mmCIF file of C-alpha atoms and ligand atoms in Angstrom:
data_model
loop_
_atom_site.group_PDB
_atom_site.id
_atom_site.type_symbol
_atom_site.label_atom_id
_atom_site.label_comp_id
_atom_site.label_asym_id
_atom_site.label_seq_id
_atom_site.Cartn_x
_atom_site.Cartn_y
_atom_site.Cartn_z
ATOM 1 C CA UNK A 16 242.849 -34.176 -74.246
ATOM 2 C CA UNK A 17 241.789 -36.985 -76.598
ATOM 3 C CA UNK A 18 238.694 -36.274 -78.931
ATOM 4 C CA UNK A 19 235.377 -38.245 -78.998
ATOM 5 C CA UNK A 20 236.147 -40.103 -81.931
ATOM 6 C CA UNK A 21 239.802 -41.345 -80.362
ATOM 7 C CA UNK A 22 238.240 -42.731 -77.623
ATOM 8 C CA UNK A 23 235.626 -44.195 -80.025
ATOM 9 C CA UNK A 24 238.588 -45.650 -82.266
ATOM 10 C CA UNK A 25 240.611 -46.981 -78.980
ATOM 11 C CA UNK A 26 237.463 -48.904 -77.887
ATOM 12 C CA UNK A 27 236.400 -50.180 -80.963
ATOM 13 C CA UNK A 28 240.347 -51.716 -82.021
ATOM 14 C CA UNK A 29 239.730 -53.071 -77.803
ATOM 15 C CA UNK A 30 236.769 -54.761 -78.980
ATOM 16 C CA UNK A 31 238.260 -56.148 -82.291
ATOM 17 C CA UNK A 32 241.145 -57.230 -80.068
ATOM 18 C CA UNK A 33 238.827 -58.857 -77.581
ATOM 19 C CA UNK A 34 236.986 -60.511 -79.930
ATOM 20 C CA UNK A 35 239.873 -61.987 -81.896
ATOM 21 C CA UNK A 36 241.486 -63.161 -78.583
ATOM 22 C CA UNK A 37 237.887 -65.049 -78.199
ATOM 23 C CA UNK A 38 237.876 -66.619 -81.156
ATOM 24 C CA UNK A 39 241.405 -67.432 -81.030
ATOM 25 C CA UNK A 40 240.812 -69.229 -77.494
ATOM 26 C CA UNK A 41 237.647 -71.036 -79.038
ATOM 27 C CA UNK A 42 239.016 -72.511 -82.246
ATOM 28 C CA UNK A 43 240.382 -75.948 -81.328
ATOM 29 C CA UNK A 44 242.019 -78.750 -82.705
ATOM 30 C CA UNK A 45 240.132 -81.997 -82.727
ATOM 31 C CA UNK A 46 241.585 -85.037 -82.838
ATOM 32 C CA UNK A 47 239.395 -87.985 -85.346
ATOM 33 C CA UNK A 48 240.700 -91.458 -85.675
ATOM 34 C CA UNK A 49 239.633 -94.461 -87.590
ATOM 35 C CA UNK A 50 240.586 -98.120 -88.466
ATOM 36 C CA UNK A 51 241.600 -97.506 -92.283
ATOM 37 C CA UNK A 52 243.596 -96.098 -94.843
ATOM 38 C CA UNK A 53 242.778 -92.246 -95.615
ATOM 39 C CA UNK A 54 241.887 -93.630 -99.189
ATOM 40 C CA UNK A 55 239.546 -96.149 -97.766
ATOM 41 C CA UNK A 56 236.087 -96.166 -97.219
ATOM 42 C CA UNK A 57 236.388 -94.599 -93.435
ATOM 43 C CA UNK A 58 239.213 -92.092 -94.424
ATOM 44 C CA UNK A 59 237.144 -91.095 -97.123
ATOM 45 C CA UNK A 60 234.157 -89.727 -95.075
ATOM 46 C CA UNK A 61 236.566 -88.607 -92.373
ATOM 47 C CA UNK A 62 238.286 -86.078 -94.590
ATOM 48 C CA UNK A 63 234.576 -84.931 -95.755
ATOM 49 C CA UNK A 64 233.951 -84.682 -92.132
ATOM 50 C CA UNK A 65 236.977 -82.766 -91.547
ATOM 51 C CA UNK A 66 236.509 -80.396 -94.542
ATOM 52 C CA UNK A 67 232.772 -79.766 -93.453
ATOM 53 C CA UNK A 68 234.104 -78.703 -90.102
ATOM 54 C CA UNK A 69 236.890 -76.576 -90.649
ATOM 55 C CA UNK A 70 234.680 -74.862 -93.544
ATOM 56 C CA UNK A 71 232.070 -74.212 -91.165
ATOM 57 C CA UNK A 72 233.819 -73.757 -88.213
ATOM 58 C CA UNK A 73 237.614 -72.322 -86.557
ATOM 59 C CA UNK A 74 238.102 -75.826 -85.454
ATOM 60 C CA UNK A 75 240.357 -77.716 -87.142
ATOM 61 C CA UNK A 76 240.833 -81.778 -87.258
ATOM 62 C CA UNK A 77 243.493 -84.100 -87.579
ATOM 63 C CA UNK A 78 243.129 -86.945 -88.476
ATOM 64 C CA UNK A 79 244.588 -90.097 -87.401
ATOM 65 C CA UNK A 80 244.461 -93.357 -89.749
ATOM 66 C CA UNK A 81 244.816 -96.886 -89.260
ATOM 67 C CA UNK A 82 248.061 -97.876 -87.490
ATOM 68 C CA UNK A 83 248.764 -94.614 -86.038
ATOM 69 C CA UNK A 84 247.303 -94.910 -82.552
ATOM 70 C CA UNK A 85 246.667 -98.631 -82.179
ATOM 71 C CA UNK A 86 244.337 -101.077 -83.215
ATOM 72 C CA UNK A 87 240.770 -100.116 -83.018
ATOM 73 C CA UNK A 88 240.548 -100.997 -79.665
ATOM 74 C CA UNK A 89 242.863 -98.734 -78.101
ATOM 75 C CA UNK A 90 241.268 -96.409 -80.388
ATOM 76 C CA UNK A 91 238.506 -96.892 -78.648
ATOM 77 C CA UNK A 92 239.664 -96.743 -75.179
ATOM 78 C CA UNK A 93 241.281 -93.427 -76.543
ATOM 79 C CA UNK A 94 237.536 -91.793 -77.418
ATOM 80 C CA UNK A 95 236.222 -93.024 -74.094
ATOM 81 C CA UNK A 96 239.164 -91.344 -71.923
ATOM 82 C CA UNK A 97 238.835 -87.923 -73.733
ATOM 83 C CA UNK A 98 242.586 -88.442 -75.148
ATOM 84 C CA UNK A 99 240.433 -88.347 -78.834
ATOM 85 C CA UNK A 100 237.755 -86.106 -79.583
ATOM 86 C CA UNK A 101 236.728 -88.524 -82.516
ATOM 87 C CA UNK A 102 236.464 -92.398 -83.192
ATOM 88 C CA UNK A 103 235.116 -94.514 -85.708
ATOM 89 C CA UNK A 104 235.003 -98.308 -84.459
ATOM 90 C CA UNK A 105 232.754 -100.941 -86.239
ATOM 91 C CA UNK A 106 230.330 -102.914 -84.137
ATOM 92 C CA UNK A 107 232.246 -105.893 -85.265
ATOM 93 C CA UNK A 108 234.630 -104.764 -82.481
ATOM 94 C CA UNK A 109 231.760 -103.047 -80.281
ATOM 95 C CA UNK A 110 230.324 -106.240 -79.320
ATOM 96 C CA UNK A 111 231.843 -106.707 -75.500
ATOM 97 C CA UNK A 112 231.143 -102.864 -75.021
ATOM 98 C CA UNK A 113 227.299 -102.604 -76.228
ATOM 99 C CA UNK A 114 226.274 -106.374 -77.131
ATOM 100 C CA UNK A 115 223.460 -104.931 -79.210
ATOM 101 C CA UNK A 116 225.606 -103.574 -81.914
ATOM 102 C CA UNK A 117 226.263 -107.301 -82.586
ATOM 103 C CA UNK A 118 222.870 -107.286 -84.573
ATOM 104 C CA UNK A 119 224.503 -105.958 -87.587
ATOM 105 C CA UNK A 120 225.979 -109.423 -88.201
ATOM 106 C CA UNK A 121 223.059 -111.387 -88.057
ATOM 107 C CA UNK A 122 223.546 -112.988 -91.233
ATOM 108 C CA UNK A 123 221.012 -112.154 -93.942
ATOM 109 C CA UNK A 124 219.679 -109.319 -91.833
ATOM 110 C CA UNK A 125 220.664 -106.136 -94.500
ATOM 111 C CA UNK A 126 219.442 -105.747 -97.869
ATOM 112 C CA UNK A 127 221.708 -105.693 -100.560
ATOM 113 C CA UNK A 128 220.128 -103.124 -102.915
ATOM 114 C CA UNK A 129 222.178 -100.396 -102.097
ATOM 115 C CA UNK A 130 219.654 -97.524 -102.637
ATOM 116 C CA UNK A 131 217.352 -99.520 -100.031
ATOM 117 C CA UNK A 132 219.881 -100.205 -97.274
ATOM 118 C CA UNK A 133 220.975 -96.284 -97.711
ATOM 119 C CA UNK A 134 217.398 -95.835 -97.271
ATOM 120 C CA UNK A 135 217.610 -98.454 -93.811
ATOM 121 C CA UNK A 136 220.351 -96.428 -92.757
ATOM 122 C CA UNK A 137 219.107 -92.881 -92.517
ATOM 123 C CA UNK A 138 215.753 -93.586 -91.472
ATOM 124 C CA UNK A 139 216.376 -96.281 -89.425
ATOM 125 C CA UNK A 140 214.609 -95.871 -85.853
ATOM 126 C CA UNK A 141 216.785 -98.022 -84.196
ATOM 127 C CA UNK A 142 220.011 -96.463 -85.648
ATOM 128 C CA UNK A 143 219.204 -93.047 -85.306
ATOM 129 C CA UNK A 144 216.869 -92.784 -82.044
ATOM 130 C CA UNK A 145 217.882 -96.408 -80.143
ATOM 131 C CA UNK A 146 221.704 -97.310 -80.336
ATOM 132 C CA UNK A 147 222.482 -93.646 -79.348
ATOM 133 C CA UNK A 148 221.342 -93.842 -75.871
ATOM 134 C CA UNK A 149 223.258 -97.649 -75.258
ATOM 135 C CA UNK A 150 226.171 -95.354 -77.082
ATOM 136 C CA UNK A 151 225.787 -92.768 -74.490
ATOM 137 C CA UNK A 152 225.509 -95.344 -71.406
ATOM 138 C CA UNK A 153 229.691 -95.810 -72.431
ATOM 139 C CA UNK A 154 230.599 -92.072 -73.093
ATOM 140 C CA UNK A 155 229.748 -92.014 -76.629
ATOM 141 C CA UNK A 156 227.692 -89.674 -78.744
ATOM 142 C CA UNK A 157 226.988 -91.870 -81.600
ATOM 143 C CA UNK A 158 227.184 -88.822 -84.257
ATOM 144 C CA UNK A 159 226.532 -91.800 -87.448
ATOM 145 C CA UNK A 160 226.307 -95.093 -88.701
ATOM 146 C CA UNK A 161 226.786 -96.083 -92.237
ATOM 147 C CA UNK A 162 227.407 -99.174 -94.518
ATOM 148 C CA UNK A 163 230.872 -100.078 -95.749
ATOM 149 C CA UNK A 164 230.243 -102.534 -98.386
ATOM 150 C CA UNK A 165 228.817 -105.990 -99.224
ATOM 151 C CA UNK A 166 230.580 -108.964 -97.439
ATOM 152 C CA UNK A 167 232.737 -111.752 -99.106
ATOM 153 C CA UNK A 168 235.119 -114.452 -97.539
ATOM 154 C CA UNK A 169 237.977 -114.998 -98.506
ATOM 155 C CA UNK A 170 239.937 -118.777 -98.194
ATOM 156 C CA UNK A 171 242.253 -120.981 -99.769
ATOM 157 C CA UNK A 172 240.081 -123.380 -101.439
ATOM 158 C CA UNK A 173 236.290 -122.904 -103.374
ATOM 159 C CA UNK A 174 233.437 -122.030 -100.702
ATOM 160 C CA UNK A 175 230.002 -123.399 -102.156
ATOM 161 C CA UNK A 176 228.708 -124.448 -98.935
ATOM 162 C CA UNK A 177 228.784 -124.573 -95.019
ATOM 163 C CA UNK A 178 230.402 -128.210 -95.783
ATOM 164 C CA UNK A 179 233.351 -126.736 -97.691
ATOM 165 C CA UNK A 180 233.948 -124.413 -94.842
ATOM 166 C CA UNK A 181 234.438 -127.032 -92.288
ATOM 167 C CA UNK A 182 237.153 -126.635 -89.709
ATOM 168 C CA UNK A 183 238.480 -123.851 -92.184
ATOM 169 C CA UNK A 184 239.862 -121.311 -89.486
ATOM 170 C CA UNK A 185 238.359 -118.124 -90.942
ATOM 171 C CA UNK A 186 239.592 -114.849 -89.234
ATOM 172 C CA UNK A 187 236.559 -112.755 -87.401
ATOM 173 C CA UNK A 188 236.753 -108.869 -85.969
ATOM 174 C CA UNK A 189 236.522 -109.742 -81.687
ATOM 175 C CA UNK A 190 233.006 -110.277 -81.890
ATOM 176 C CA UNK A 191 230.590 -112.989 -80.020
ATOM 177 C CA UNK A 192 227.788 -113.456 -82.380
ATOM 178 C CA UNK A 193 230.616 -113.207 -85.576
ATOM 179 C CA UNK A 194 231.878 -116.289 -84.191
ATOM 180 C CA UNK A 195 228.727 -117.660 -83.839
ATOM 181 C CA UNK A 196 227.608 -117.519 -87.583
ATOM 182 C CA UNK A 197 230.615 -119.350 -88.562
ATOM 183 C CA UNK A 198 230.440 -121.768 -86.079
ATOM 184 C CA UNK A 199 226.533 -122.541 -87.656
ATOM 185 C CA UNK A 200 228.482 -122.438 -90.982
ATOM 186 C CA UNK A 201 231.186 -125.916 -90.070
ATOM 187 C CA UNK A 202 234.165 -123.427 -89.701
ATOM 188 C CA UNK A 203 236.317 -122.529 -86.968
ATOM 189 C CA UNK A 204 236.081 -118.925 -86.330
ATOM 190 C CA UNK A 205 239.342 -117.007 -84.789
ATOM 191 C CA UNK A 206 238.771 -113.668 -83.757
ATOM 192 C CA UNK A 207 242.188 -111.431 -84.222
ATOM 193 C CA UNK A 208 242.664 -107.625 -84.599
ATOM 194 C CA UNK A 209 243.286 -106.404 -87.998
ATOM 195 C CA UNK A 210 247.153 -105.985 -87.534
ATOM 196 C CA UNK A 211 247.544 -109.704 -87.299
ATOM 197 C CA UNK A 212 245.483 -110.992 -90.354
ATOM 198 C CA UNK A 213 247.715 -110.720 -93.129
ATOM 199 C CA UNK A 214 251.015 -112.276 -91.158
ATOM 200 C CA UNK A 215 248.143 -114.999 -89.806
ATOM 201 C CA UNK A 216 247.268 -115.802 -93.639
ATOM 202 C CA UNK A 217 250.566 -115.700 -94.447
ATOM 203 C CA UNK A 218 251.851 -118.339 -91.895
ATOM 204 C CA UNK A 219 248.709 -120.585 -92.146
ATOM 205 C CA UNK A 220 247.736 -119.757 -88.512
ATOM 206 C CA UNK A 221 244.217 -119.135 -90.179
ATOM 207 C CA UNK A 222 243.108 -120.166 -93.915
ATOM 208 C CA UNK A 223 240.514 -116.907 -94.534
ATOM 209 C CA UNK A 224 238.649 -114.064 -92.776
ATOM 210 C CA UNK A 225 236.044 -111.924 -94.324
ATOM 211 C CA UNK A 226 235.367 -108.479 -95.382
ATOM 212 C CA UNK A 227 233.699 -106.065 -98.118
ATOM 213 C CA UNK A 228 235.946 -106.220 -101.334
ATOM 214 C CA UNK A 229 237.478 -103.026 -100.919
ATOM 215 C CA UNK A 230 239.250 -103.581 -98.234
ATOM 216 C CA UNK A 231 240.183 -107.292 -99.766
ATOM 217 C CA UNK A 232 241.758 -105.037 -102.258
ATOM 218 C CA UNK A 233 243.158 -102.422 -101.031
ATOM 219 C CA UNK A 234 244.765 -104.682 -98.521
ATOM 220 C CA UNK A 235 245.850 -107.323 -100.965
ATOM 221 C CA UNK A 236 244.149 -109.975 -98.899
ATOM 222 C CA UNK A 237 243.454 -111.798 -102.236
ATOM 223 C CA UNK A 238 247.463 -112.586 -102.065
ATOM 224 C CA UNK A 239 247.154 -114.557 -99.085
ATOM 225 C CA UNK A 240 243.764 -115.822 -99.782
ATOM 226 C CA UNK A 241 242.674 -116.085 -102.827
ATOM 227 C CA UNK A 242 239.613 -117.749 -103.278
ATOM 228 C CA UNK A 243 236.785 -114.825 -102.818
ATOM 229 C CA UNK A 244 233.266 -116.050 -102.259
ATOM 230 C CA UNK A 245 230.428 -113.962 -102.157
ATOM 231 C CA UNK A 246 227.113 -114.997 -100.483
ATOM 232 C CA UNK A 247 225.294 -111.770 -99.525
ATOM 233 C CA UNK A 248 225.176 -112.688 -95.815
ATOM 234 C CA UNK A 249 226.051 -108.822 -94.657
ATOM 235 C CA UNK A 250 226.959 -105.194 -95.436
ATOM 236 C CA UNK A 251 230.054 -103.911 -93.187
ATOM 237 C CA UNK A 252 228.441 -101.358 -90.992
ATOM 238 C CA UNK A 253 230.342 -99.080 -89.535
ATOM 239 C CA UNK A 254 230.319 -95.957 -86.484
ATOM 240 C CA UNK A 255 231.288 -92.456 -85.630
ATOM 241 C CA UNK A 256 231.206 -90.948 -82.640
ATOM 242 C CA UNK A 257 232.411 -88.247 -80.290
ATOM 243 C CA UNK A 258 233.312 -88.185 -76.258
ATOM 244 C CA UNK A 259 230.390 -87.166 -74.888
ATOM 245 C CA UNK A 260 231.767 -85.431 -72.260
ATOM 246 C CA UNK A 261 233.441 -83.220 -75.050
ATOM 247 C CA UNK A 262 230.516 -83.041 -77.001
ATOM 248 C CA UNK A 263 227.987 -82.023 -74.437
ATOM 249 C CA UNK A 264 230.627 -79.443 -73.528
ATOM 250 C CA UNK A 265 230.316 -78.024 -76.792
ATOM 251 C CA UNK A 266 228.248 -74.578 -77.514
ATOM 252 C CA UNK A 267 224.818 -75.190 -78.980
ATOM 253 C CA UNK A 268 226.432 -73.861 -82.682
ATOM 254 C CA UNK A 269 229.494 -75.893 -82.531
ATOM 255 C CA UNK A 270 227.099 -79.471 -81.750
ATOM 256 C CA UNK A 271 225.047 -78.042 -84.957
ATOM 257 C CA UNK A 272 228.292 -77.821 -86.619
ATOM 258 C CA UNK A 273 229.512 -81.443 -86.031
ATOM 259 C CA UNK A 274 226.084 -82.943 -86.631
ATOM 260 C CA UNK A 275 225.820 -81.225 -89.687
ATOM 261 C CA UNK A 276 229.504 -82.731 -91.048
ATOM 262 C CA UNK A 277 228.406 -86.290 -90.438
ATOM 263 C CA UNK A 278 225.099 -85.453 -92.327
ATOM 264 C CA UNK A 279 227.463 -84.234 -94.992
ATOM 265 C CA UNK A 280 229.862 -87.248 -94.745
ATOM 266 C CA UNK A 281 227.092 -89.654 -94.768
ATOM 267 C CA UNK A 282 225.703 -88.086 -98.173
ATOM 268 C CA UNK A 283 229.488 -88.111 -99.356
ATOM 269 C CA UNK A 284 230.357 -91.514 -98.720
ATOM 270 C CA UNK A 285 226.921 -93.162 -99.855
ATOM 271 C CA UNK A 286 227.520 -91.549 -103.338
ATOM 272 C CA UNK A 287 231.194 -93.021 -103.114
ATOM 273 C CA UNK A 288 230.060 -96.219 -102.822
ATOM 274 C CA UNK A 289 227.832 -96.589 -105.729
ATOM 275 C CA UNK A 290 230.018 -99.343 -107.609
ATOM 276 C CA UNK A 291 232.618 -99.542 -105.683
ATOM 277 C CA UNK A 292 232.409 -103.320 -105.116
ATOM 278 C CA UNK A 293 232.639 -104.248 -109.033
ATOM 279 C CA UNK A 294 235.330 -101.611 -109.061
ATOM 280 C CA UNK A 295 237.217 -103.000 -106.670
ATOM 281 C CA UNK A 296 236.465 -106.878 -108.132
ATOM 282 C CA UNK A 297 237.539 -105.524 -111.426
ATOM 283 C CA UNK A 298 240.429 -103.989 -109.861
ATOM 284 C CA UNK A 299 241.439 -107.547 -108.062
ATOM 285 C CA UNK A 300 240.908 -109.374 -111.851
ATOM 286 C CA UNK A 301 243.226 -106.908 -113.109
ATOM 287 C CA UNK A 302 246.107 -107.062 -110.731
ATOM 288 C CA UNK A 303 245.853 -111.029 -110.153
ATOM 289 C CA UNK A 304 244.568 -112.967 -113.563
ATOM 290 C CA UNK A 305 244.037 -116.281 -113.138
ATOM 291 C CA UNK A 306 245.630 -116.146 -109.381
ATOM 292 C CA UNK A 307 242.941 -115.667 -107.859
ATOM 293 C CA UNK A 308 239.296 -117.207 -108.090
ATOM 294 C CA UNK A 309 235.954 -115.258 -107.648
ATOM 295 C CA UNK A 310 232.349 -116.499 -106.724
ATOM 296 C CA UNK A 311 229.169 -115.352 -106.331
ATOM 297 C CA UNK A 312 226.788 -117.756 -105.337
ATOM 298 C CA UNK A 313 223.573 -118.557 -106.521
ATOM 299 C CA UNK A 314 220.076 -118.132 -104.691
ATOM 300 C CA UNK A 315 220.175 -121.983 -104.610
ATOM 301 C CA UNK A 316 223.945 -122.234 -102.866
ATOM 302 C CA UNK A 317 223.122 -119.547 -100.317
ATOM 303 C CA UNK A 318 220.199 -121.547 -98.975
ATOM 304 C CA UNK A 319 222.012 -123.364 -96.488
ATOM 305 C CA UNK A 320 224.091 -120.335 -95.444
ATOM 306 C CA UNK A 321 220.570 -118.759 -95.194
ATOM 307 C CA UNK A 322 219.123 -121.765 -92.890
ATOM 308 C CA UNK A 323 221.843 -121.499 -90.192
ATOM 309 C CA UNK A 324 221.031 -117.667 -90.152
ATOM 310 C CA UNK A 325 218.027 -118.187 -87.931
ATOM 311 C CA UNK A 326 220.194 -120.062 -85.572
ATOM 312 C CA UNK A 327 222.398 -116.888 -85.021
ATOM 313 C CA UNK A 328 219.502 -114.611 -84.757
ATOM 314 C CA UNK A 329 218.144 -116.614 -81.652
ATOM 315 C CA UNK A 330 222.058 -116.900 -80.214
ATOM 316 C CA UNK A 331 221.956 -112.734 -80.861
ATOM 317 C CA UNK A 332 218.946 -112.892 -78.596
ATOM 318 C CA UNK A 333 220.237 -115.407 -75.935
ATOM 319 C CA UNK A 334 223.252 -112.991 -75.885
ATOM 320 C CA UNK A 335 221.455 -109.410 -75.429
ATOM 321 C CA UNK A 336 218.411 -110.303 -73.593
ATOM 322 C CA UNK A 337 215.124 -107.920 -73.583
ATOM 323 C CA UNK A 338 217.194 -105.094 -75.297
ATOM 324 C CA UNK A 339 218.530 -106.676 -77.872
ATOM 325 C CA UNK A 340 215.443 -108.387 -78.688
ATOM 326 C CA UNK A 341 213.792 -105.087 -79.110
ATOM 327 C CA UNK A 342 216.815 -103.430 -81.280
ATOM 328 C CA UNK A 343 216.161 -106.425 -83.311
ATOM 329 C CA UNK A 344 212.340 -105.811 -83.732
ATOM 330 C CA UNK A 345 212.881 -102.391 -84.528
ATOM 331 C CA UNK A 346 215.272 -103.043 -87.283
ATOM 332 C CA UNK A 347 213.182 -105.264 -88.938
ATOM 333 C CA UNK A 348 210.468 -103.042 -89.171
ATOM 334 C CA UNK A 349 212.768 -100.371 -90.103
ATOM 335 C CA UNK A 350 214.174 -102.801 -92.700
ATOM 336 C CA UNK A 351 209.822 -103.372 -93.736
ATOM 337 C CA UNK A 352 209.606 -99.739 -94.316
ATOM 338 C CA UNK A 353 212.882 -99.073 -96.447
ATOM 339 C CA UNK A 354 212.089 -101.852 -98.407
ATOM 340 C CA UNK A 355 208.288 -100.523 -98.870
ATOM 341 C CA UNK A 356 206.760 -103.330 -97.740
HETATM 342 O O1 6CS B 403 238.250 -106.574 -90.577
HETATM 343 C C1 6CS B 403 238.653 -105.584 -89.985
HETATM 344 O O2 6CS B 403 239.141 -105.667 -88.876
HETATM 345 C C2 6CS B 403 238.632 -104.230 -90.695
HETATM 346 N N1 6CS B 403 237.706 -104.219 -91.780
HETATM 347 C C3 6CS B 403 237.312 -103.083 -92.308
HETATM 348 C C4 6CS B 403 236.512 -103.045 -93.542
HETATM 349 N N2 6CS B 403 237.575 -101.934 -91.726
HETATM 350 C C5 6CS B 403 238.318 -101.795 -90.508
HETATM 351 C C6 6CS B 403 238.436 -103.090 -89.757
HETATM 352 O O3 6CS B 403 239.468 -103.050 -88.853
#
């Protein structure tokens, strides 16, 4: 006959068994892909996101970088079947899906003081309580939104105006309003996905494009087209999010879990950034000399650029109706309070 304490021992190793064939069913893999390099500014937070997670968590995450599953819009299309658990797309390629996520490229619209627009970004009203419900409306759960750098084009020939940008076919992400600002600027905007630019500067199909300096360097975009003009028109904001069907499925402890990692990413990658644009300038001196020509331009020479800017905020308007109009008051108080005013 077996003793008190065998029976005790046989139903507590049942138990341990039990319980590690739970959390053996329960620890996934997630899947997390984005439109960059791992070493960029995107595959930088998405390996904090990934090490927050799988310390905090059994779930585990791979990650899937630029060129791996598409361009972002089939990355996107991925997210929304449930095929990825994880996507970051910029609203610079959001704009057919949710129209109001074309506000980020009104020009002029972000403050370049980095400490302020960090300050925009997590406090923002709009960002954090208003573009997750359009989000949701296509399947997303818009987990974060954060900035990606300051803006410069990039071209053939000295920018210093809208004049010198006329009929200059400058390369825009697939984005209405985008092509809208350089319209109001003289040039002829061509919207392409990423995996095309290069080759298209390359052949002559297109004479520029634009993008934070960064990714003009880490891309070598300054070897195609290398004149780089600054004119603080935007920051490159970008987005993560999750299937919502997966993410509602989630226990309360694992949402908790992936909230908290792109809290922790977004702290991560706004401490990356400080200086990474004169880095990656310095970096672009260093590697081309004399090959390649960089302006910033003054107060005076972004006037004009400025001036067409409220052209593009009505077209944003025009474009998005009622709800875009109130995004777009929201932001700017949002924008009043970061900047203490
Ligand atoms: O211009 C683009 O299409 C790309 N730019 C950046 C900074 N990230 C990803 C995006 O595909």
């Amino acid at each position: 006959m077996r003793s008190y304490k065998s029976h005790l021992l046989a139903g507590v190793a049942g138990a341990v068994a039990m319980a590690a064939a739970a959390g053996s069913a329960s620890a996934e893999t997630w899947k997390y892909a984005f439109e960059e390099a791992m070493t960029d500014v995107q595959g930088v937070y998405a390996q904090k996101f990934k090490e927050e997670i799988e310390a905090n968590s059994d779930h585990e995450i791979q990650l899937f970088p630029f060129g791996t599953l598409g361009e972002s819009a089939d990355i996107m299309e991925q997210a929304q079947a449930g095929i990825l658990e994880f996507v970051d797309q910029s609203p610079g390629f959001t704009g057919a899906l949710i129209p109001e996520a074309q506000v980020f490229f009104v020009p002029y619209l972000l403050p370049q003081d980095h400490e302020t627009l960090v300050d925009f970004f997590r406090n923002s009203v709009a960002i954090n309580d208003m573009f997750p419900d359009l989000y949701a409306e296509q399947g997303l759960e818009l987990l974060k939104m954060f900035p990606e750098g300051d803006v410069c084009i990039t071209t053939q020939e000295p920018v210093h105006s809208p004049d010198d940008l006329n009929e200059v076919k400058i390369r825009v992400m697939t984005n209405p309003l985008l092509v809208e600002s350089y319209r109001a600027w003289n040039a002829t905007p061509t919207p392409l996905p990423w995996g095309e630019v290069y080759g298209a500067l390359q052949t002559g199909i297109i004479q520029g494009q634009e993008n934070p300096v960064f990714w003009i360097e880490s891309t070598n975009m300054y070897e195609v087209s290398p004149v780089i003009t600054c004119l603080g028109h935007n920051n490159f904001t970008t987005a993560v999010m999750a299937n919502k069907d997966f993410f509602d499925g989630l226990s309360e402890e694992d949402q908790q879990v992936v909230q908290n990692a792109a809290d922790a990413a977004f702290d991560h990658i706004v401490e990356y950034q400080k200086g990474l644009h004169e880095e990656s300038l310095d970096k672009i001196r260093q590697d081309a000399g004399d090959d390649v020509q960089i302006n910033i331009l003054s107060e005076e020479e972004r006037q004009p650029f400025i001036e067409a800017a409220s052209q593009v905020e009505e077209e944003f308007v025009e474009m998005t109706g009622e709800s875009g109009q109130e995004i777009l008051n929201q932001m700017k108080e949002d924008l009043a309070q970061a900047q203490g005013n």
